[in-house]
Amino acid sequence: MTDETGVTRRRLIVEAPEPGERLDAYIARHLAQLSRSRVAKLLEAGRVWLNGRVPRKSDHPAPGDTIEIELPAPEPTGIEPEEIPLNIVYEDADLLIVDKPAGLVVHPAPGHRTGTLVNALLHHVTDLSGVGGRLRPGIVHRLDKDTSGLLLVAKNDDAHLALSAALKRREITRVYLVAAWGHLASDTQTVDAPIGRSPTDRKRMAVVEGGRRAVTHLERVERWVAADLLRARLETGRTHQIRVHLAWIGHPVVGDPVYGGAAERGISGPGRAWARAFAARVPRQFLHAAELRFRHPRTGRELHVTSPLPPDLAAAAEWARQTSTSAARGS
């Protein structure tokens, strides 16, 4: 609940803490939008109570304990609003959904202090949630710079907290359209492989032992000469998850410079020339967030929003479709 001063208060009843789990870790695990470092700062500021008393972050909660958290009104971000065009496909008093173009960075970061989606949102919307932190107001989940498609944004802290909790409970369906090199062995496939930082390159992610569980459900939509058009549904939401999982099973995303490289050069046989011609028509990674389905945090009404392939990917897909049909007729 958020009061008239902008302060949001949350109450948790401890159910099943992990063995030896500290208070700060328990709160961060149950309020997915708060990092452990953010929880530590709230504890240090005296904004957390355990059974009515101010605790230490090293305290261990027990079943039945009551935890109360006070989130102060968001501080000024220091980010300048910018008049950047936005394609807002849904909006109400609690949230909005943006159809993000490829090339637009979601939030400010080193090397991208301006010209981001957050800068654009601050120009178009004055009541964004501050739960995501000073550099990520309103952002419930992320898309890579070169990934296009639907992005969910909270306009107040109550909506942000509820949507983040729903995301953690896997109650928000996120589906992507993706082109991958080669062909899956079957029309449907589930990849369940843990993802963490690459041990050889800290800027990349990889399937690694001890990583966080990651699950991607794949369904073939179209079969082309040397690539598949897939629907990829996220069960979890790890960084670069679809790109890492597809590369790991040997079918990297078309146009992915990080995990796919020049994968088309490794294709031999009749599909070799087709793959090179298709790669030349794909201007960036062929990955588009095409569908969001979730329950509204205030009304409980189901929202289902879809986005077609943008023109750059749609043109490449149409070429692939037509040439694959011609190849099939000629075989």
mmCIF file of C-alpha atoms in Angstrom, residues 102-211:
data_model
loop_
_atom_site.group_PDB
_atom_site.id
_atom_site.type_symbol
_atom_site.label_atom_id
_atom_site.label_comp_id
_atom_site.label_asym_id
_atom_site.label_seq_id
_atom_site.Cartn_x
_atom_site.Cartn_y
_atom_site.Cartn_z
ATOM 1 C CA ALA A 102 15.528 -2.553 -31.858
ATOM 2 C CA GLY A 103 18.497 -0.338 -31.055
ATOM 3 C CA LEU A 104 16.864 1.393 -28.085
ATOM 4 C CA VAL A 105 18.629 0.752 -24.755
ATOM 5 C CA VAL A 106 16.129 0.204 -21.920
ATOM 6 C CA HIS A 107 17.822 2.115 -19.088
ATOM 7 C CA PRO A 108 20.871 4.332 -18.580
ATOM 8 C CA ALA A 109 24.175 2.544 -18.092
ATOM 9 C CA PRO A 110 27.836 3.324 -18.716
ATOM 10 C CA GLY A 111 28.062 4.390 -22.346
ATOM 11 C CA HIS A 112 24.302 4.988 -22.570
ATOM 12 C CA ARG A 113 23.441 7.842 -20.196
ATOM 13 C CA THR A 114 20.953 9.393 -22.606
ATOM 14 C CA GLY A 115 18.684 8.300 -25.421
ATOM 15 C CA THR A 116 17.227 5.341 -23.492
ATOM 16 C CA LEU A 117 13.710 4.049 -23.038
ATOM 17 C CA VAL A 118 13.735 5.395 -19.474
ATOM 18 C CA ASN A 119 14.570 8.887 -20.761
ATOM 19 C CA ALA A 120 11.632 8.596 -23.150
ATOM 20 C CA LEU A 121 9.289 7.300 -20.437
ATOM 21 C CA LEU A 122 10.138 10.206 -18.137
ATOM 22 C CA HIS A 123 9.042 12.568 -20.906
ATOM 23 C CA HIS A 124 5.801 10.756 -21.700
ATOM 24 C CA VAL A 125 4.805 9.610 -18.188
ATOM 25 C CA THR A 126 5.110 11.645 -14.985
ATOM 26 C CA ASP A 127 4.063 9.009 -12.431
ATOM 27 C CA LEU A 128 6.495 6.128 -12.956
ATOM 28 C CA SER A 129 7.228 3.697 -10.131
ATOM 29 C CA GLY A 130 10.507 4.175 -8.260
ATOM 30 C CA VAL A 131 10.783 0.626 -6.913
ATOM 31 C CA GLY A 132 13.171 -0.423 -9.686
ATOM 32 C CA GLY A 133 15.822 2.021 -8.506
ATOM 33 C CA ARG A 134 17.081 5.430 -9.559
ATOM 34 C CA LEU A 135 18.221 4.328 -13.022
ATOM 35 C CA ARG A 136 15.319 1.980 -13.768
ATOM 36 C CA PRO A 137 12.061 3.721 -12.805
ATOM 37 C CA GLY A 138 9.056 1.624 -13.719
ATOM 38 C CA ILE A 139 10.988 -1.155 -15.448
ATOM 39 C CA VAL A 140 9.515 -4.570 -14.533
ATOM 40 C CA HIS A 141 11.648 -6.657 -16.918
ATOM 41 C CA ARG A 142 14.271 -5.955 -19.567
ATOM 42 C CA LEU A 143 14.898 -6.427 -23.257
ATOM 43 C CA ASP A 144 18.350 -6.347 -24.843
ATOM 44 C CA LYS A 145 19.209 -3.298 -26.935
ATOM 45 C CA ASP A 146 18.869 -5.189 -30.209
ATOM 46 C CA THR A 147 15.745 -7.117 -29.206
ATOM 47 C CA SER A 148 12.469 -5.532 -30.271
ATOM 48 C CA GLY A 149 9.011 -6.008 -28.832
ATOM 49 C CA LEU A 150 6.778 -5.736 -25.805
ATOM 50 C CA LEU A 151 8.025 -4.338 -22.506
ATOM 51 C CA LEU A 152 5.952 -3.984 -19.327
ATOM 52 C CA VAL A 153 6.300 -0.761 -17.303
ATOM 53 C CA ALA A 154 4.752 0.029 -13.893
ATOM 54 C CA LYS A 155 3.414 3.535 -13.208
ATOM 55 C CA ASN A 156 3.241 3.248 -9.409
ATOM 56 C CA ASP A 157 4.967 1.278 -6.678
ATOM 57 C CA ASP A 158 1.966 -0.920 -5.821
ATOM 58 C CA ALA A 159 1.708 -2.067 -9.436
ATOM 59 C CA HIS A 160 5.474 -2.563 -9.644
ATOM 60 C CA LEU A 161 5.584 -4.713 -6.513
ATOM 61 C CA ALA A 162 2.617 -6.807 -7.664
ATOM 62 C CA LEU A 163 3.944 -7.302 -11.199
ATOM 63 C CA SER A 164 7.435 -8.193 -9.982
ATOM 64 C CA ALA A 165 5.940 -10.758 -7.607
ATOM 65 C CA ALA A 166 3.817 -12.192 -10.440
ATOM 66 C CA LEU A 167 6.916 -12.403 -12.645
ATOM 67 C CA LYS A 168 8.765 -14.285 -9.933
ATOM 68 C CA ARG A 169 5.815 -16.678 -9.522
ATOM 69 C CA ARG A 170 5.936 -17.242 -13.306
ATOM 70 C CA GLU A 171 2.456 -15.825 -13.761
ATOM 71 C CA ILE A 172 3.461 -13.494 -16.604
ATOM 72 C CA THR A 173 3.688 -15.250 -19.963
ATOM 73 C CA ARG A 174 6.393 -13.891 -22.263
ATOM 74 C CA VAL A 175 6.668 -15.294 -25.783
ATOM 75 C CA TYR A 176 9.286 -14.391 -28.396
ATOM 76 C CA LEU A 177 9.538 -15.016 -32.122
ATOM 77 C CA VAL A 178 13.063 -16.087 -33.012
ATOM 78 C CA ALA A 179 14.860 -17.451 -36.057
ATOM 79 C CA ALA A 180 17.461 -20.102 -35.270
ATOM 80 C CA TRP A 181 19.989 -21.760 -37.551
ATOM 81 C CA GLY A 182 19.405 -25.385 -38.494
ATOM 82 C CA HIS A 183 16.391 -27.449 -37.491
ATOM 83 C CA LEU A 184 15.158 -28.670 -34.131
ATOM 84 C CA ALA A 185 14.948 -32.442 -33.848
ATOM 85 C CA SER A 186 11.206 -32.157 -33.126
ATOM 86 C CA ASP A 187 8.510 -29.517 -33.429
ATOM 87 C CA THR A 188 8.615 -28.824 -29.690
ATOM 88 C CA GLN A 189 11.526 -28.880 -27.300
ATOM 89 C CA THR A 190 12.193 -27.696 -23.751
ATOM 90 C CA VAL A 191 15.667 -26.545 -22.741
ATOM 91 C CA ASP A 192 16.290 -26.820 -18.990
ATOM 92 C CA ALA A 193 19.892 -25.775 -18.381
ATOM 93 C CA PRO A 194 21.354 -23.450 -15.695
ATOM 94 C CA ILE A 195 22.766 -20.094 -16.792
ATOM 95 C CA GLY A 196 25.490 -18.010 -15.176
ATOM 96 C CA ARG A 197 28.452 -15.831 -16.094
ATOM 97 C CA SER A 198 30.820 -17.437 -18.574
ATOM 98 C CA PRO A 199 33.983 -18.599 -16.788
ATOM 99 C CA THR A 200 36.064 -17.464 -19.777
ATOM 100 C CA ASP A 201 34.368 -14.131 -20.573
ATOM 101 C CA ARG A 202 32.578 -12.219 -17.813
ATOM 102 C CA LYS A 203 30.681 -10.122 -20.356
ATOM 103 C CA ARG A 204 28.901 -13.209 -21.671
ATOM 104 C CA MET A 205 26.462 -15.650 -20.142
ATOM 105 C CA ALA A 206 26.726 -19.414 -20.542
ATOM 106 C CA VAL A 207 25.227 -22.714 -19.487
ATOM 107 C CA VAL A 208 27.303 -23.478 -16.405
ATOM 108 C CA GLU A 209 27.162 -25.918 -13.549
ATOM 109 C CA GLY A 210 25.946 -24.085 -10.473
ATOM 110 C CA GLY A 211 24.189 -21.386 -12.514
#
